[in-house]
Amino acid sequence: MIATSKQLTCYHCGQSCSDEEFKSDDKNFCCYGCKVVFEIINDNNLCEYYKIESHPGLNAANSHHKQYEELDEPSVRKKLLEFDSDDFARVRFRIPAIHCSSCIWLLESLQKADKGVSRSEVNFQRKEVCIDFNPWETSLSKIAAFLDALGYPPVVTTEPDKKKENKANLQLVLKLG
């Protein structure tokens, strides 16, 4: 009789698993990062994410969790927020890891995981997510760290994007012409 070895694949990203070291809910994961992302999604009742397409997640092994506490400093916060009041704020993060409909669904379901988030909307073409939140219930650092933990680290910059401004101006000139 010939022994066959069953190739395990990661439930989150679909890559092959070298062993059964990373398991959760009888599911196999290729790394600790993918396991943690699955647990976050599962704990927040967002597992419909996996029904949209098979293995929609990104491999989280290379995810580098950054410290986002500086986002809560008033001078930085003022530069990042599009709108800020006592009970409502809006931030727009660039998320280069957005690549499919599952990403959009998950990022537009943030309010299910963080009660301080009232709405999130993805612009797939620009790879951005616009998030409305209550500053009394959550913070910029918490939102950014959560996005990072999900495998969608936000690009945080306080400098205006001159290329985007120039492109928008060029489009206006072309429309006028």
mmCIF file of C-alpha atoms in Angstrom, residues 1 10 17 54 63 77 90 98 110 112 127-128 137-138 145 163 167:
data_model
loop_
_atom_site.group_PDB
_atom_site.id
_atom_site.type_symbol
_atom_site.label_atom_id
_atom_site.label_comp_id
_atom_site.label_asym_id
_atom_site.label_seq_id
_atom_site.Cartn_x
_atom_site.Cartn_y
_atom_site.Cartn_z
ATOM 1 C CA MET A 1 0.000 0.000 0.000
ATOM 2 C CA CYS A 10 -4.348 27.689 4.568
ATOM 3 C CA CYS A 17 0.782 24.614 5.004
ATOM 4 C CA SER A 54 -12.386 30.696 -1.669
ATOM 5 C CA SER A 63 2.563 41.703 8.053
ATOM 6 C CA ARG A 77 -4.936 64.017 13.972
ATOM 7 C CA ARG A 90 -13.898 61.123 9.090
ATOM 8 C CA ILE A 98 -7.117 45.995 -1.475
ATOM 9 C CA LEU A 110 -15.728 47.535 10.016
ATOM 10 C CA LYS A 112 -19.489 45.202 12.953
ATOM 11 C CA LYS A 127 -7.396 51.727 -3.025
ATOM 12 C CA GLU A 128 -8.779 53.918 -0.248
ATOM 13 C CA GLU A 137 -15.955 55.351 21.205
ATOM 14 C CA THR A 138 -12.805 54.628 19.161
ATOM 15 C CA ALA A 145 -4.050 48.996 14.184
ATOM 16 C CA LYS A 163 0.473 63.855 -7.758
ATOM 17 C CA LYS A 167 -3.893 64.709 -11.793
#
